[in-house]
XYZ file of C-alpha atoms in Angstrom:
240
model
C 117.239 111.899 78.084
C 118.939 114.582 80.844
C 121.220 111.566 81.415
C 122.008 110.692 78.200
C 124.314 113.437 77.720
C 126.857 112.339 80.492
C 129.717 109.882 80.208
C 128.867 107.897 83.324
C 125.714 107.479 82.601
C 126.359 105.054 80.027
C 127.199 103.222 82.795
C 124.206 102.670 84.259
C 122.262 99.103 84.511
C 119.880 100.018 87.236
C 117.377 102.204 88.946
C 116.350 102.643 92.024
C 113.234 104.522 92.364
C 111.583 106.225 95.461
C 107.581 105.894 94.775
C 106.175 108.309 97.165
C 106.323 111.964 95.282
C 108.282 110.600 93.110
C 105.329 108.287 91.105
C 102.508 109.492 92.911
C 100.930 111.254 95.513
C 99.556 109.771 98.164
C 96.127 110.103 99.642
C 93.126 109.273 101.750
C 91.644 108.473 98.489
C 94.527 105.951 97.423
C 96.927 108.854 95.480
C 97.333 110.390 92.413
C 99.802 109.799 90.035
C 102.690 112.177 88.931
C 102.332 113.213 85.769
C 104.162 111.038 83.034
C 105.283 108.785 85.706
C 103.648 105.559 84.181
C 105.006 106.098 80.970
C 108.326 106.534 82.367
C 107.750 103.477 84.157
C 107.117 101.447 81.136
C 110.416 103.239 79.103
C 112.519 102.214 81.499
C 111.967 98.256 81.786
C 111.583 98.858 77.593
C 114.774 100.341 77.538
C 116.459 96.890 79.376
C 117.588 99.106 82.637
C 116.910 97.025 85.927
C 114.488 98.776 87.866
C 113.847 98.495 91.984
C 111.429 100.380 93.742
C 112.616 101.451 96.750
C 110.560 102.986 99.042
C 109.920 103.693 103.077
C 106.150 102.816 102.965
C 105.463 101.308 105.881
C 101.385 102.359 105.812
C 100.590 99.113 103.676
C 101.927 95.556 103.061
C 104.182 95.154 100.085
C 101.044 93.511 98.529
C 98.624 95.939 99.270
C 101.324 98.869 98.497
C 101.953 96.824 94.802
C 98.019 96.750 94.178
C 97.287 100.389 94.826
C 100.209 101.443 92.327
C 99.038 98.715 89.663
C 95.923 100.362 90.290
C 97.332 103.906 89.356
C 98.651 102.486 86.286
C 101.967 100.994 87.479
C 103.101 97.808 85.816
C 104.831 96.452 89.037
C 105.556 93.430 91.106
C 106.027 92.689 95.010
C 109.062 91.232 94.213
C 110.383 95.096 92.729
C 109.416 96.370 95.869
C 112.027 96.680 98.717
C 110.613 98.113 101.907
C 111.199 98.413 105.554
C 108.997 95.860 106.987
C 110.694 92.623 105.664
C 113.963 94.304 106.094
C 112.485 94.659 109.990
C 111.445 91.322 110.170
C 115.037 89.674 108.685
C 116.598 91.815 112.124
C 114.043 91.389 114.451
C 114.233 87.321 113.797
C 118.361 87.743 113.594
C 118.578 88.971 116.982
C 115.134 87.150 118.520
C 113.802 90.927 119.482
C 109.852 90.195 120.284
C 108.340 93.701 118.907
C 106.053 95.800 120.506
C 104.565 97.502 117.243
C 103.102 101.310 117.274
C 102.754 101.344 113.048
C 99.411 101.645 111.010
C 96.967 99.256 111.126
C 97.393 98.239 107.357
C 100.779 96.969 108.373
C 100.111 95.139 110.953
C 100.099 91.811 108.614
C 103.577 91.949 107.512
C 104.504 91.218 111.516
C 102.591 88.129 111.100
C 104.791 85.317 112.188
C 107.186 87.338 114.208
C 106.924 86.572 118.342
C 105.312 89.622 119.625
C 105.087 88.177 123.635
C 106.613 90.359 126.189
C 108.327 92.116 123.963
C 111.783 93.400 124.194
C 112.583 96.048 121.855
C 109.921 98.600 120.315
C 109.422 99.240 116.392
C 108.196 102.291 114.716
C 106.682 102.767 111.538
C 104.761 105.273 110.215
C 101.363 105.023 112.076
C 99.199 108.049 110.935
C 96.452 108.461 113.066
C 97.886 106.016 115.412
C 100.379 108.378 116.880
C 98.118 109.068 119.856
C 99.994 110.735 123.029
C 98.916 107.135 124.499
C 100.167 104.747 122.071
C 103.559 106.568 122.027
C 103.787 106.773 125.253
C 103.249 103.185 126.287
C 105.842 102.685 123.622
C 107.916 105.211 125.882
C 107.196 103.244 129.075
C 108.045 99.956 127.686
C 111.832 101.247 126.235
C 112.681 103.620 129.801
C 111.533 100.329 131.408
C 114.019 98.260 129.895
C 117.265 97.257 130.669
C 118.805 97.904 127.474
C 116.163 99.741 125.654
C 115.940 98.685 121.846
C 113.968 101.190 119.587
C 113.569 100.101 115.523
C 112.104 103.128 113.314
C 111.264 101.953 109.988
C 112.830 105.060 108.098
C 113.194 108.389 110.133
C 111.851 111.127 107.319
C 110.774 114.175 108.758
C 107.437 114.977 106.209
C 106.042 113.746 103.007
C 103.708 115.071 100.743
C 100.101 114.127 99.788
C 97.126 115.187 98.190
C 96.161 117.474 100.651
C 99.412 118.580 101.905
C 102.246 117.886 103.801
C 102.325 115.271 106.524
C 104.549 114.560 109.923
C 106.945 111.247 108.902
C 108.141 108.653 111.712
C 111.304 110.626 112.201
C 109.465 113.664 114.355
C 108.135 110.670 116.632
C 111.129 108.483 116.476
C 113.066 111.359 117.779
C 110.506 112.209 120.776
C 111.351 108.943 122.030
C 115.350 108.964 121.571
C 114.290 112.431 123.394
C 112.723 111.061 126.664
C 114.689 107.969 126.797
C 117.919 109.421 126.105
C 118.808 106.465 123.139
C 119.759 106.284 119.710
C 117.470 104.328 117.047
C 118.411 101.956 114.701
C 116.679 103.064 111.293
C 115.521 100.220 108.927
C 114.784 101.980 105.600
C 116.074 104.751 104.529
C 118.906 105.985 104.437
C 120.040 103.244 106.325
C 123.379 101.699 104.137
C 122.489 98.212 104.809
C 118.684 98.677 103.546
C 120.103 100.298 100.503
C 122.720 97.497 100.247
C 119.772 94.844 100.078
C 118.102 96.700 97.205
C 121.164 96.736 95.328
C 121.334 92.867 95.693
C 117.741 92.497 94.624
C 118.169 94.721 91.718
C 121.362 92.407 91.232
C 123.659 96.126 90.254
C 126.579 97.247 91.944
C 126.285 100.447 93.623
C 128.760 102.345 90.827
C 126.012 101.049 87.968
C 122.948 102.186 89.780
C 120.789 105.444 90.543
C 118.469 106.372 92.919
C 116.115 108.597 92.169
C 113.941 110.784 95.198
C 112.184 113.700 96.126
C 114.050 113.537 99.914
C 117.631 115.056 99.969
C 118.520 113.361 103.176
C 117.033 109.847 102.848
C 116.886 109.473 98.946
C 119.807 110.850 97.734
C 122.022 111.419 100.542
C 121.846 107.550 101.906
C 122.482 106.669 97.730
C 125.479 108.774 97.539
C 126.742 107.170 101.323
C 126.509 103.799 100.035
C 128.361 104.264 96.428
C 125.993 105.380 94.353
C 124.840 108.421 92.061
C 121.219 110.042 92.990
C 119.180 112.485 91.551
C 116.306 114.601 93.336
C 113.074 114.818 91.520
C 111.121 118.306 92.209
C 108.183 116.780 92.434
C 106.584 115.171 96.048
C 108.078 117.051 98.993
C 110.294 119.275 96.604
C 110.275 122.906 98.123
């Protein structure tokens, strides 16, 4: 309703929605929907606007992520989710890269069809409890031993909100490896322009006719604006 009074809103044909902190707060118990969010998704779909979830979620396969969202009351299909892992797999195949994975255990199936023997790059996701010193050091040793180190990070968020409080995100660990190896990571996921462009392609709407809605001023709002979209920041999730 707040958008209805804006002239530019009339040109909007599609919405990209962040998920964590916008639709629900994640947590060990499966998470909790944010009040009114499932109803909002229903209203968006009923209004004829196109909808794509644009998430940096890397703690689950898209299938399991969608299963969880549906259990929380969201009418969402796998095709409506743009996530970093499938995008990373495309990039790995295109460039003939064989990854060493430092990711959450539940994300590993996304990389089932990728050759992981004799790794020539490191892929970093939101590994949560797998971010041990030993695991980070193993990734560091692989990178520092490469003639041209390649570090691919599935996002670069600083932190996110779960039901029991704020949690360090993948970006903090990405920075540690960048610093130790004196390299720059390649980010797959928000705020990378290519990631937003693939989400828009799946939405089937040009950037000037889409709005990104998220709780992260850098990854969601900033990334979308750099891609030629308008963006709105919600005051839920990590918003402070």
